[in-house]
């Protein structure tokens, strides 16, 4: 889901032993700016409730494990749902500057890491590839929603090759295609671009 939107799911309960009990259904593990509501707020075991998770525009992008704890008179059971939030942070790309120290929120393949050497600005930069020759391609990519009225997103790329291989290549691109802009960076063996 995108930050600032909501999603619903059905939470089903069951009688595991004995007689049906009234079960309350609180949720925990929600990111900041998110709320969880149940309708109804409690059910008789065997019944179901609709869970609505709502996020605000400031809810950070990422994957969150939401734990539902069904509590009756004599038993407690838990279930975990994964909430994936895209966008957020007031329209900025989460970890766009990699200031969280990770590539969380970016799809990566091959060798991708966050380093403290060579950032264009801030403390960290993403390194796509390695500082020594490797075999295979590496990439990171991120799709995001730019708020209406914003200018075209940009990024900085610094290509560094640690050896003298003749057929190295590096590509960095951004494009806007409905419904969302997308930034990715791909590199061949031996090229270690960094960008904040």
mmCIF file of N, CA and C in Angstrom, residues 68-143:
data_model
loop_
_atom_site.group_PDB
_atom_site.id
_atom_site.type_symbol
_atom_site.label_atom_id
_atom_site.label_comp_id
_atom_site.label_asym_id
_atom_site.label_seq_id
_atom_site.Cartn_x
_atom_site.Cartn_y
_atom_site.Cartn_z
ATOM 1 N N UNK A 68 -1.283 -9.743 15.361
ATOM 2 C CA UNK A 68 -2.633 -9.717 15.904
ATOM 3 C C UNK A 68 -2.678 -10.740 17.028
ATOM 4 N N UNK A 69 -3.158 -10.329 18.175
ATOM 5 C CA UNK A 69 -3.235 -11.219 19.330
ATOM 6 C C UNK A 69 -4.697 -11.420 19.690
ATOM 7 N N UNK A 70 -5.207 -12.616 19.406
ATOM 8 C CA UNK A 70 -6.582 -12.949 19.755
ATOM 9 C C UNK A 70 -6.603 -13.468 21.177
ATOM 10 N N UNK A 71 -7.279 -12.744 22.075
ATOM 11 C CA UNK A 71 -7.297 -13.103 23.486
ATOM 12 C C UNK A 71 -8.717 -13.434 23.927
ATOM 13 N N UNK A 72 -8.876 -14.669 24.425
ATOM 14 C CA UNK A 72 -10.148 -15.098 24.988
ATOM 15 C C UNK A 72 -9.995 -15.269 26.490
ATOM 16 N N UNK A 73 -10.984 -15.880 27.138
ATOM 17 C CA UNK A 73 -10.938 -16.085 28.592
ATOM 18 C C UNK A 73 -9.828 -17.043 29.005
ATOM 19 N N UNK A 74 -9.627 -18.109 28.209
ATOM 20 C CA UNK A 74 -8.666 -19.136 28.632
ATOM 21 C C UNK A 74 -7.563 -19.406 27.620
ATOM 22 N N UNK A 75 -7.519 -18.657 26.523
ATOM 23 C CA UNK A 75 -6.485 -18.922 25.511
ATOM 24 C C UNK A 75 -6.120 -17.638 24.779
ATOM 25 N N UNK A 76 -4.894 -17.616 24.289
ATOM 26 C CA UNK A 76 -4.396 -16.507 23.471
ATOM 27 C C UNK A 76 -3.682 -17.096 22.260
ATOM 28 N N UNK A 77 -3.993 -16.565 21.085
ATOM 29 C CA UNK A 77 -3.324 -17.002 19.857
ATOM 30 C C UNK A 77 -2.886 -15.767 19.087
ATOM 31 N N UNK A 78 -1.796 -15.898 18.339
ATOM 32 C CA UNK A 78 -1.302 -14.769 17.545
ATOM 33 C C UNK A 78 -1.238 -15.147 16.076
ATOM 34 N N UNK A 79 -1.324 -14.129 15.243
ATOM 35 C CA UNK A 79 -1.141 -14.274 13.798
ATOM 36 C C UNK A 79 -0.359 -13.060 13.340
ATOM 37 N N UNK A 80 0.515 -13.249 12.363
ATOM 38 C CA UNK A 80 1.330 -12.149 11.865
ATOM 39 C C UNK A 80 0.984 -11.847 10.414
ATOM 40 N N UNK A 81 0.781 -10.586 10.138
ATOM 41 C CA UNK A 81 0.540 -10.101 8.785
ATOM 42 C C UNK A 81 1.722 -9.219 8.410
ATOM 43 N N UNK A 82 2.079 -9.185 7.147
ATOM 44 C CA UNK A 82 3.146 -8.296 6.685
ATOM 45 C C UNK A 82 2.508 -7.090 6.015
ATOM 46 N N UNK A 83 2.847 -5.922 6.491
ATOM 47 C CA UNK A 83 2.387 -4.667 5.919
ATOM 48 C C UNK A 83 3.541 -4.065 5.132
ATOM 49 N N UNK A 84 3.327 -3.821 3.848
ATOM 50 C CA UNK A 84 4.341 -3.180 3.007
ATOM 51 C C UNK A 84 3.845 -1.793 2.647
ATOM 52 N N UNK A 85 4.608 -0.775 3.041
ATOM 53 C CA UNK A 85 4.256 0.613 2.773
ATOM 54 C C UNK A 85 5.225 1.155 1.732
ATOM 55 N N UNK A 86 4.680 1.720 0.657
ATOM 56 C CA UNK A 86 5.486 2.345 -0.394
ATOM 57 C C UNK A 86 5.355 3.850 -0.270
ATOM 58 N N UNK A 87 6.401 4.579 -0.662
ATOM 59 C CA UNK A 87 6.360 6.032 -0.618
ATOM 60 C C UNK A 87 6.432 6.508 0.812
ATOM 61 N N UNK A 88 5.827 7.629 1.084
ATOM 62 C CA UNK A 88 5.803 8.160 2.443
ATOM 63 C C UNK A 88 6.922 9.131 2.698
ATOM 64 N N UNK A 89 7.111 9.464 3.979
ATOM 65 C CA UNK A 89 8.161 10.412 4.358
ATOM 66 C C UNK A 89 7.940 11.781 3.766
ATOM 67 N N UNK A 90 6.671 12.186 3.577
ATOM 68 C CA UNK A 90 6.397 13.499 3.015
ATOM 69 C C UNK A 90 6.758 13.577 1.552
ATOM 70 N N UNK A 91 6.748 12.473 0.834
ATOM 71 C CA UNK A 91 7.016 12.465 -0.588
ATOM 72 C C UNK A 91 8.455 12.124 -0.921
ATOM 73 N N UNK A 92 9.306 11.955 0.058
ATOM 74 C CA UNK A 92 10.690 11.601 -0.240
ATOM 75 C C UNK A 92 10.830 10.093 -0.372
ATOM 76 N N UNK A 93 11.916 9.649 -0.972
ATOM 77 C CA UNK A 93 12.175 8.227 -1.114
ATOM 78 C C UNK A 93 12.819 7.753 0.172
ATOM 79 N N UNK A 94 12.220 6.760 0.818
ATOM 80 C CA UNK A 94 12.821 6.219 2.023
ATOM 81 C C UNK A 94 14.175 5.640 1.680
ATOM 82 N N UNK A 95 15.173 6.021 2.432
ATOM 83 C CA UNK A 95 16.544 5.601 2.213
ATOM 84 C C UNK A 95 17.060 6.060 0.858
ATOM 85 N N UNK A 96 16.435 7.108 0.326
ATOM 86 C CA UNK A 96 16.899 7.656 -0.946
ATOM 87 C C UNK A 96 18.333 8.124 -0.838
ATOM 88 N N UNK A 97 18.695 8.667 0.319
ATOM 89 C CA UNK A 97 20.067 9.056 0.580
ATOM 90 C C UNK A 97 20.798 7.985 1.348
ATOM 91 N N UNK A 98 20.153 6.850 1.539
ATOM 92 C CA UNK A 98 20.715 5.692 2.235
ATOM 93 C C UNK A 98 21.157 6.034 3.651
ATOM 94 N N UNK A 99 20.539 7.077 4.230
ATOM 95 C CA UNK A 99 20.925 7.516 5.562
ATOM 96 C C UNK A 99 20.467 6.563 6.662
ATOM 97 N N UNK A 100 19.722 5.527 6.315
ATOM 98 C CA UNK A 100 19.386 4.512 7.315
ATOM 99 C C UNK A 100 20.536 3.516 7.453
ATOM 100 N N UNK A 101 21.520 3.600 6.558
ATOM 101 C CA UNK A 101 22.656 2.670 6.605
ATOM 102 C C UNK A 101 22.366 1.331 5.939
ATOM 103 N N UNK A 102 21.232 1.225 5.233
ATOM 104 C CA UNK A 102 20.869 -0.021 4.546
ATOM 105 C C UNK A 102 20.270 0.295 3.182
ATOM 106 N N UNK A 103 20.091 -0.732 2.377
ATOM 107 C CA UNK A 103 19.391 -0.580 1.102
ATOM 108 C C UNK A 103 17.946 -1.051 1.241
ATOM 109 N N UNK A 104 17.433 -1.075 2.478
ATOM 110 C CA UNK A 104 16.052 -1.465 2.715
ATOM 111 C C UNK A 104 15.117 -0.584 1.892
ATOM 112 N N UNK A 105 14.154 -1.206 1.247
ATOM 113 C CA UNK A 105 13.218 -0.474 0.402
ATOM 114 C C UNK A 105 13.629 -0.449 -1.052
ATOM 115 N N UNK A 106 14.836 -0.876 -1.347
ATOM 116 C CA UNK A 106 15.324 -0.962 -2.721
ATOM 117 C C UNK A 106 15.418 -2.438 -3.103
ATOM 118 N N UNK A 107 15.057 -2.759 -4.327
ATOM 119 C CA UNK A 107 15.257 -4.119 -4.832
ATOM 120 C C UNK A 107 16.717 -4.204 -5.259
ATOM 121 N N UNK A 108 17.422 -5.217 -4.804
ATOM 122 C CA UNK A 108 18.841 -5.326 -5.162
ATOM 123 C C UNK A 108 19.146 -6.721 -5.682
ATOM 124 N N UNK A 109 20.155 -6.797 -6.520
ATOM 125 C CA UNK A 109 20.634 -8.075 -7.056
ATOM 126 C C UNK A 109 22.151 -8.003 -7.134
ATOM 127 N N UNK A 110 22.802 -9.150 -7.008
ATOM 128 C CA UNK A 110 24.257 -9.163 -7.044
ATOM 129 C C UNK A 110 24.830 -8.570 -5.775
ATOM 130 N N UNK A 111 25.833 -7.718 -5.914
ATOM 131 C CA UNK A 111 26.498 -7.104 -4.780
ATOM 132 C C UNK A 111 26.022 -5.668 -4.619
ATOM 133 N N UNK A 112 25.321 -5.392 -3.530
ATOM 134 C CA UNK A 112 24.848 -4.034 -3.236
ATOM 135 C C UNK A 112 24.965 -3.821 -1.739
ATOM 136 N N UNK A 113 25.515 -2.678 -1.353
ATOM 137 C CA UNK A 113 25.684 -2.386 0.061
ATOM 138 C C UNK A 113 25.650 -0.878 0.278
ATOM 139 N N UNK A 114 25.644 -0.482 1.538
ATOM 140 C CA UNK A 114 25.721 0.929 1.896
ATOM 141 C C UNK A 114 27.082 1.154 2.529
ATOM 142 N N UNK A 115 27.767 2.205 2.089
ATOM 143 C CA UNK A 115 29.117 2.494 2.569
ATOM 144 C C UNK A 115 29.188 3.941 3.055
ATOM 145 N N UNK A 116 30.179 4.219 3.890
ATOM 146 C CA UNK A 116 30.343 5.579 4.389
ATOM 147 C C UNK A 116 31.391 6.354 3.599
ATOM 148 N N UNK A 117 32.022 5.714 2.626
ATOM 149 C CA UNK A 117 33.016 6.420 1.811
ATOM 150 C C UNK A 117 32.393 6.879 0.499
ATOM 151 N N UNK A 118 32.659 8.109 0.133
ATOM 152 C CA UNK A 118 32.258 8.634 -1.162
ATOM 153 C C UNK A 118 30.838 9.111 -1.341
ATOM 154 N N UNK A 119 30.080 9.451 -0.287
ATOM 155 C CA UNK A 119 28.724 9.938 -0.552
ATOM 156 C C UNK A 119 28.760 11.322 -1.198
ATOM 157 N N UNK A 120 27.794 11.586 -2.035
ATOM 158 C CA UNK A 120 27.666 12.903 -2.658
ATOM 159 C C UNK A 120 27.280 13.932 -1.599
ATOM 160 N N UNK A 121 26.416 13.491 -0.676
ATOM 161 C CA UNK A 121 26.016 14.317 0.459
ATOM 162 C C UNK A 121 25.589 13.362 1.573
ATOM 163 N N UNK A 122 25.503 13.835 2.774
ATOM 164 C CA UNK A 122 25.105 12.985 3.885
ATOM 165 C C UNK A 122 26.233 12.090 4.349
ATOM 166 N N UNK A 123 25.879 11.006 5.038
ATOM 167 C CA UNK A 123 26.856 10.117 5.651
ATOM 168 C C UNK A 123 27.125 8.865 4.836
ATOM 169 N N UNK A 124 26.097 8.362 4.124
ATOM 170 C CA UNK A 124 26.216 7.086 3.422
ATOM 171 C C UNK A 124 25.938 7.213 1.933
ATOM 172 N N UNK A 125 26.385 6.208 1.197
ATOM 173 C CA UNK A 125 26.098 6.068 -0.231
ATOM 174 C C UNK A 125 25.838 4.596 -0.504
ATOM 175 N N UNK A 126 25.129 4.309 -1.581
ATOM 176 C CA UNK A 126 24.939 2.909 -1.987
ATOM 177 C C UNK A 126 26.101 2.528 -2.886
ATOM 178 N N UNK A 127 26.616 1.328 -2.691
ATOM 179 C CA UNK A 127 27.638 0.797 -3.593
ATOM 180 C C UNK A 127 27.000 -0.364 -4.343
ATOM 181 N N UNK A 128 27.000 -0.263 -5.656
ATOM 182 C CA UNK A 128 26.480 -1.319 -6.505
ATOM 183 C C UNK A 128 27.686 -1.958 -7.161
ATOM 184 N N UNK A 129 27.999 -3.180 -6.782
ATOM 185 C CA UNK A 129 29.225 -3.839 -7.216
ATOM 186 C C UNK A 129 30.209 -3.855 -6.061
ATOM 187 N N UNK A 130 31.408 -4.252 -6.325
ATOM 188 C CA UNK A 130 32.401 -4.375 -5.279
ATOM 189 C C UNK A 130 33.628 -3.531 -5.540
ATOM 190 N N UNK A 131 34.557 -3.530 -4.581
ATOM 191 C CA UNK A 131 35.803 -2.789 -4.738
ATOM 192 C C UNK A 131 36.889 -3.664 -5.348
ATOM 193 N N UNK A 132 36.565 -4.920 -5.573
ATOM 194 C CA UNK A 132 37.489 -5.818 -6.268
ATOM 195 C C UNK A 132 36.706 -6.515 -7.376
ATOM 196 N N UNK A 133 37.391 -7.035 -8.375
ATOM 197 C CA UNK A 133 36.692 -7.666 -9.501
ATOM 198 C C UNK A 133 35.735 -8.773 -9.039
ATOM 199 N N UNK A 134 34.550 -8.766 -9.634
ATOM 200 C CA UNK A 134 33.541 -9.780 -9.339
ATOM 201 C C UNK A 134 32.996 -10.321 -10.650
ATOM 202 N N UNK A 135 32.232 -11.389 -10.565
ATOM 203 C CA UNK A 135 31.646 -11.977 -11.759
ATOM 204 C C UNK A 135 30.131 -11.827 -11.684
ATOM 205 N N UNK A 136 29.526 -11.212 -12.667
ATOM 206 C CA UNK A 136 28.080 -11.039 -12.693
ATOM 207 C C UNK A 136 27.665 -9.596 -12.514
ATOM 208 N N UNK A 137 26.413 -9.316 -12.862
ATOM 209 C CA UNK A 137 25.868 -7.972 -12.758
ATOM 210 C C UNK A 137 25.317 -7.719 -11.356
ATOM 211 N N UNK A 138 25.290 -6.461 -10.973
ATOM 212 C CA UNK A 138 24.681 -6.036 -9.718
ATOM 213 C C UNK A 138 23.779 -4.855 -10.016
ATOM 214 N N UNK A 139 22.698 -4.728 -9.232
ATOM 215 C CA UNK A 139 21.794 -3.606 -9.473
ATOM 216 C C UNK A 139 20.998 -3.282 -8.213
ATOM 217 N N UNK A 140 20.489 -2.052 -8.159
ATOM 218 C CA UNK A 140 19.478 -1.663 -7.184
ATOM 219 C C UNK A 140 18.421 -0.887 -7.955
ATOM 220 N N UNK A 141 17.180 -0.979 -7.500
ATOM 221 C CA UNK A 141 16.088 -0.272 -8.175
ATOM 222 C C UNK A 141 15.036 0.098 -7.144
ATOM 223 N N UNK A 142 14.307 1.158 -7.439
ATOM 224 C CA UNK A 142 13.261 1.611 -6.524
ATOM 225 C C UNK A 142 12.160 2.267 -7.332
ATOM 226 N N UNK A 143 10.930 1.848 -7.126
ATOM 227 C CA UNK A 143 9.769 2.498 -7.717
ATOM 228 C C UNK A 143 9.094 3.298 -6.617
#
